[in-house]
Amino acid sequence: MEQKEKIKYQRNCLLGALGAALLIVGDLCISIVPASPADKGLYVRGAYLNGDFQLWRVALLLVTGLVGMFFYAFGIDAISEQILPKYRKTKALVKYAGLMYVASAATLHFLVGTLAYWVTYLSEHIGREQAIAYVDDYYNLLFPAVSIVYIPTALLMLTSLISLLAGRTVMKRSMIVFHIITWQLIFVLIPDIRQAMGADISTLDYVFSQASGNTACLIWLVASFVYSKRNSN
C-alpha cells in the first residue's frame, strides 16, 4: 500500500472497530441478565419471564445498531483492502458479502430484543406458556427470512480466512491468531467447555455466545490497525 492508502486503511480499521463496539453494546443489552438452569435459546429465559427485561434495552440496542452499522461499513472496506489488489474478484466478494452482513446487523439485534421484550410483557398478561408459544410462532415465521444473512456472513469470514492462509493479503499468515473466525470459535466454545466441566450456566456464558461475532470483529480490526502501524515503514 502507498502512504495515502495506508492512512485510509488504518482509519477504516478504527472506524470499523468503533462500529463493532457499538454493536457489542446491543449484545450486552440482551445478554446481561441473570441466568437460570431452565433457560433455552435466545429468548426463553427466566429473567425475561419474570419481567426483568426493560424496554430501554430495546431502544438502546436499536440506536447502537443503527449507528454501529454506519461505522461497521468502514471496517468491511478495510477487510476488503487487506486482499492484494490482483485478486479483484476476491476483494469484491468480501466487500459485497460484508455489506450484506452489516446491513442485517441492526435488524437482527432489534428482532432478538423485541423477542425478549414480548416474552417479558406477554408473560405478565397472558401467562408464561402462552407467551412462549406466541413468541415461538413469531420467531418461526421470521427465521426463514432472516436466516439468509448466514450466507454472506459465511462468505465474508471464510474468504477472509482462506485469503490470509493462502498469502493473498497484506498481512502474514501468523495473523490468524487474531482472525475473526479464530476468536469467534473461542468465544462460542467457552460456554460449552464450562458446561461440559459441570459448571452452571451463567450470565457470562450469554455474553460470550451473543457478543462473540462482534467482539471477534473488534479484535481483528484493532489487530489489523496495529499490524499496519508497525509495518508502515
Tab-separated table of C-alpha atoms in Angstrom:
chain	number	residue	atom	x	y	z
A	1	MET	CA	0.000	0.000	0.000
A	2	GLU	CA	1.078	3.588	-0.650
A	3	GLN	CA	1.099	6.022	2.273
A	4	LYS	CA	-2.290	7.554	1.414
A	5	GLU	CA	-3.846	4.117	1.091
A	6	LYS	CA	-2.346	3.039	4.429
A	7	ILE	CA	-3.758	6.078	6.204
A	8	LYS	CA	-7.193	5.384	4.735
A	9	TYR	CA	-6.914	1.698	5.618
A	10	GLN	CA	-5.898	2.443	9.204
A	11	ARG	CA	-8.766	4.911	9.545
A	12	ASN	CA	-11.207	2.313	8.235
A	13	CYS	CA	-9.911	-0.245	10.742
A	14	LEU	CA	-10.525	2.137	13.643
A	15	LEU	CA	-13.957	3.251	12.425
A	16	GLY	CA	-14.929	-0.375	11.848
A	17	ALA	CA	-13.761	-1.242	15.362
A	18	LEU	CA	-15.973	1.563	16.684
A	19	GLY	CA	-18.919	0.068	14.795
A	20	ALA	CA	-18.211	-3.360	16.275
A	21	ALA	CA	-18.005	-1.836	19.764
A	22	LEU	CA	-21.406	-0.173	19.328
A	23	LEU	CA	-22.951	-3.468	18.274
A	24	ILE	CA	-21.384	-5.139	21.300
A	25	VAL	CA	-23.408	-2.691	23.403
A	26	GLY	CA	-26.512	-4.176	21.771
A	27	ASP	CA	-25.281	-7.692	22.507
A	28	LEU	CA	-24.840	-6.755	26.155
A	29	CYS	CA	-28.343	-5.264	26.319
A	30	ILE	CA	-29.692	-8.713	25.517
A	31	SER	CA	-27.220	-10.935	27.340
A	32	ILE	CA	-26.626	-9.226	30.684
A	33	VAL	CA	-29.482	-10.850	32.572
A	34	PRO	CA	-29.486	-13.343	35.464
A	35	ALA	CA	-29.022	-16.906	34.182
A	36	SER	CA	-31.337	-19.789	35.060
A	37	PRO	CA	-30.860	-23.558	34.532
A	38	ALA	CA	-34.206	-23.680	32.694
A	39	ASP	CA	-33.196	-21.047	30.115
A	40	LYS	CA	-33.428	-22.072	26.465
A	41	GLY	CA	-32.349	-20.346	23.272
A	42	LEU	CA	-32.341	-16.623	22.643
A	43	TYR	CA	-35.451	-15.547	24.474
A	44	VAL	CA	-36.909	-18.278	26.733
A	45	ARG	CA	-35.082	-17.116	29.830
A	46	GLY	CA	-36.184	-16.842	33.417
A	47	ALA	CA	-35.141	-13.203	33.594
A	48	TYR	CA	-37.437	-12.344	30.686
A	49	LEU	CA	-40.329	-14.425	32.025
A	50	ASN	CA	-40.004	-12.714	35.397
A	51	GLY	CA	-40.363	-9.280	33.807
A	52	ASP	CA	-36.736	-8.231	34.270
A	53	PHE	CA	-36.150	-7.086	30.665
A	54	GLN	CA	-36.699	-3.326	30.382
A	55	LEU	CA	-37.905	-1.569	27.222
A	56	TRP	CA	-34.991	0.878	27.272
A	57	ARG	CA	-32.733	-2.035	26.360
A	58	VAL	CA	-34.535	-2.452	23.029
A	59	ALA	CA	-34.238	1.277	22.307
A	60	LEU	CA	-30.528	1.289	23.179
A	61	LEU	CA	-29.677	-1.759	21.088
A	62	LEU	CA	-31.574	-0.274	18.125
A	63	VAL	CA	-29.753	3.074	18.324
A	64	THR	CA	-26.326	1.499	18.785
A	65	GLY	CA	-27.123	-0.964	16.000
A	66	LEU	CA	-28.085	1.730	13.501
A	67	VAL	CA	-25.076	3.934	14.282
A	68	GLY	CA	-22.830	0.891	14.523
A	69	MET	CA	-23.834	-0.259	11.033
A	70	PHE	CA	-22.579	3.032	9.592
A	71	PHE	CA	-19.139	2.674	11.163
A	72	TYR	CA	-19.017	-1.087	10.585
A	73	ALA	CA	-19.136	-0.434	6.834
A	74	PHE	CA	-15.690	1.180	7.071
A	75	GLY	CA	-14.415	-1.983	8.725
A	76	ILE	CA	-15.735	-4.077	5.854
A	77	ASP	CA	-13.891	-1.773	3.467
A	78	ALA	CA	-10.717	-2.381	5.497
A	79	ILE	CA	-11.157	-6.169	5.373
A	80	SER	CA	-11.583	-5.900	1.598
A	81	GLU	CA	-8.441	-3.745	1.335
A	82	GLN	CA	-6.454	-6.471	3.094
A	83	ILE	CA	-6.759	-8.614	-0.035
A	84	LEU	CA	-3.931	-7.980	-2.511
A	85	PRO	CA	-5.001	-5.795	-5.498
A	86	LYS	CA	-4.522	-8.518	-8.118
A	87	TYR	CA	-7.287	-10.630	-6.546
A	88	ARG	CA	-10.067	-8.306	-7.637
A	89	LYS	CA	-12.887	-10.858	-7.571
A	90	THR	CA	-11.962	-11.922	-4.056
A	91	LYS	CA	-11.875	-8.291	-2.910
A	92	ALA	CA	-15.308	-7.702	-4.446
A	93	LEU	CA	-16.723	-10.848	-2.822
A	94	VAL	CA	-15.503	-9.749	0.617
A	95	LYS	CA	-16.804	-6.218	0.139
A	96	TYR	CA	-20.316	-7.075	-1.021
A	97	ALA	CA	-20.787	-10.032	1.312
A	98	GLY	CA	-19.599	-7.775	4.114
A	99	LEU	CA	-22.044	-5.020	3.228
A	100	MET	CA	-24.922	-7.519	3.327
A	101	TYR	CA	-23.662	-8.707	6.703
A	102	VAL	CA	-23.528	-5.141	8.042
A	103	ALA	CA	-26.957	-4.232	6.659
A	104	SER	CA	-28.538	-7.043	8.649
A	105	ALA	CA	-26.853	-6.220	11.964
A	106	ALA	CA	-29.334	-3.761	13.461
A	107	THR	CA	-32.271	-5.770	12.110
A	108	LEU	CA	-31.161	-8.936	13.897
A	109	HIS	CA	-30.382	-7.035	17.081
A	110	PHE	CA	-33.803	-5.418	17.044
A	111	LEU	CA	-35.509	-8.746	16.337
A	112	VAL	CA	-33.858	-10.520	19.267
A	113	GLY	CA	-34.508	-7.537	21.518
A	114	THR	CA	-38.198	-7.462	20.637
A	115	LEU	CA	-38.485	-11.219	21.218
A	116	ALA	CA	-37.071	-10.730	24.701
A	117	TYR	CA	-39.414	-7.846	25.394
A	118	TRP	CA	-42.506	-9.684	24.108
A	119	VAL	CA	-41.709	-12.627	26.374
A	120	THR	CA	-41.376	-10.210	29.296
A	121	TYR	CA	-44.559	-8.288	28.507
A	122	LEU	CA	-46.810	-11.165	27.491
A	123	SER	CA	-45.844	-13.500	30.327
A	124	GLU	CA	-47.208	-10.905	32.736
A	125	HIS	CA	-50.501	-10.502	30.851
A	126	ILE	CA	-51.348	-13.909	29.365
A	127	GLY	CA	-49.125	-16.315	31.299
A	128	ARG	CA	-45.732	-17.870	30.658
A	129	GLU	CA	-46.720	-20.823	28.492
A	130	GLN	CA	-48.931	-18.771	26.189
A	131	ALA	CA	-46.296	-16.053	25.951
A	132	ILE	CA	-43.636	-18.567	24.922
A	133	ALA	CA	-45.997	-20.168	22.380
A	134	TYR	CA	-46.848	-16.774	20.877
A	135	VAL	CA	-43.224	-15.653	20.584
A	136	ASP	CA	-42.186	-19.080	19.245
A	137	ASP	CA	-44.722	-18.682	16.420
A	138	TYR	CA	-43.444	-15.172	15.693
A	139	TYR	CA	-39.819	-16.344	15.654
A	140	ASN	CA	-40.543	-19.399	13.487
A	141	LEU	CA	-42.352	-17.181	10.989
A	142	LEU	CA	-39.472	-14.717	10.644
A	143	PHE	CA	-36.455	-17.007	10.990
A	144	PRO	CA	-36.513	-18.363	7.399
A	145	ALA	CA	-36.424	-14.777	6.118
A	146	VAL	CA	-33.590	-13.555	8.345
A	147	SER	CA	-31.538	-16.756	8.014
A	148	ILE	CA	-30.412	-15.587	4.569
A	149	VAL	CA	-27.844	-13.443	6.368
A	150	TYR	CA	-25.823	-16.563	7.211
A	151	ILE	CA	-24.805	-16.890	3.556
A	152	PRO	CA	-22.958	-13.543	3.209
A	153	THR	CA	-21.615	-13.928	6.754
A	154	ALA	CA	-20.025	-17.279	5.889
A	155	LEU	CA	-18.668	-15.896	2.607
A	156	LEU	CA	-17.108	-12.900	4.356
A	157	MET	CA	-15.457	-14.844	7.175
A	158	LEU	CA	-14.259	-17.831	5.147
A	159	THR	CA	-12.995	-15.796	2.191
A	160	SER	CA	-11.027	-13.550	4.540
A	161	LEU	CA	-9.553	-16.551	6.379
A	162	ILE	CA	-8.669	-18.517	3.237
A	163	SER	CA	-7.078	-15.443	1.663
A	164	LEU	CA	-4.949	-14.908	4.765
A	165	LEU	CA	-3.781	-18.538	4.855
A	166	ALA	CA	-3.119	-18.535	1.101
A	167	GLY	CA	-0.851	-15.492	1.352
A	168	ARG	CA	-3.223	-13.299	-0.632
A	169	THR	CA	-3.397	-10.466	1.894
A	170	VAL	CA	-1.109	-7.653	3.033
A	171	MET	CA	-0.530	-9.492	6.325
A	172	LYS	CA	1.485	-12.501	7.444
A	173	ARG	CA	-0.234	-15.855	7.955
A	174	SER	CA	0.603	-15.649	11.656
A	175	MET	CA	-2.158	-13.027	11.980
A	176	ILE	CA	-4.567	-15.966	12.030
A	177	VAL	CA	-4.274	-15.818	15.829
A	178	PHE	CA	-6.298	-12.580	15.684
A	179	HIS	CA	-8.684	-13.556	12.895
A	180	ILE	CA	-12.448	-13.228	13.290
A	181	ILE	CA	-13.116	-16.960	12.967
A	182	THR	CA	-10.397	-17.844	15.483
A	183	TRP	CA	-11.841	-15.650	18.217
A	184	GLN	CA	-15.445	-16.369	17.379
A	185	LEU	CA	-14.775	-20.076	17.866
A	186	ILE	CA	-13.030	-19.369	21.172
A	187	PHE	CA	-15.908	-17.274	22.500
A	188	VAL	CA	-18.576	-19.715	21.313
A	189	LEU	CA	-16.783	-22.745	22.757
A	190	ILE	CA	-16.113	-21.281	26.213
A	191	PRO	CA	-19.722	-21.802	27.453
A	192	ASP	CA	-19.773	-25.352	26.050
A	193	ILE	CA	-16.460	-26.199	27.714
A	194	ARG	CA	-17.601	-24.728	31.040
A	195	GLN	CA	-20.836	-26.708	30.992
A	196	ALA	CA	-19.014	-29.892	29.939
A	197	MET	CA	-16.872	-29.431	33.054
A	198	GLY	CA	-20.006	-29.269	35.191
A	199	ALA	CA	-20.297	-25.510	35.656
A	200	ASP	CA	-23.750	-23.971	35.889
A	201	ILE	CA	-24.895	-21.678	33.095
A	202	SER	CA	-24.088	-18.054	33.876
A	203	THR	CA	-24.597	-14.543	32.558
A	204	LEU	CA	-21.009	-14.676	31.321
A	205	ASP	CA	-21.944	-17.595	29.055
A	206	TYR	CA	-24.644	-15.445	27.455
A	207	VAL	CA	-22.153	-12.624	26.931
A	208	PHE	CA	-19.570	-14.945	25.355
A	209	SER	CA	-22.059	-16.526	22.948
A	210	GLN	CA	-24.111	-13.485	21.940
A	211	ALA	CA	-21.249	-10.989	21.667
A	212	SER	CA	-18.851	-13.463	20.028
A	213	GLY	CA	-19.160	-12.237	16.440
A	214	ASN	CA	-18.853	-8.521	17.083
A	215	THR	CA	-16.104	-8.957	19.685
A	216	ALA	CA	-14.146	-11.140	17.258
A	217	CYS	CA	-14.507	-8.449	14.566
A	218	LEU	CA	-13.368	-5.800	17.042
A	219	ILE	CA	-10.244	-7.822	17.878
A	220	TRP	CA	-9.472	-8.392	14.192
A	221	LEU	CA	-9.854	-4.750	13.189
A	222	VAL	CA	-7.769	-3.457	16.104
A	223	ALA	CA	-5.085	-6.085	15.410
A	224	SER	CA	-5.123	-5.132	11.716
A	225	PHE	CA	-4.645	-1.464	12.634
A	226	VAL	CA	-1.715	-2.260	14.948
A	227	TYR	CA	-0.129	-4.536	12.327
A	228	SER	CA	-0.386	-1.809	9.686
A	229	LYS	CA	1.110	0.827	12.005
A	230	ARG	CA	4.034	-1.421	12.913
A	231	ASN	CA	4.724	-2.160	9.254
A	232	SER	CA	4.282	1.382	7.938
A	233	ASN	CA	7.942	1.875	7.127
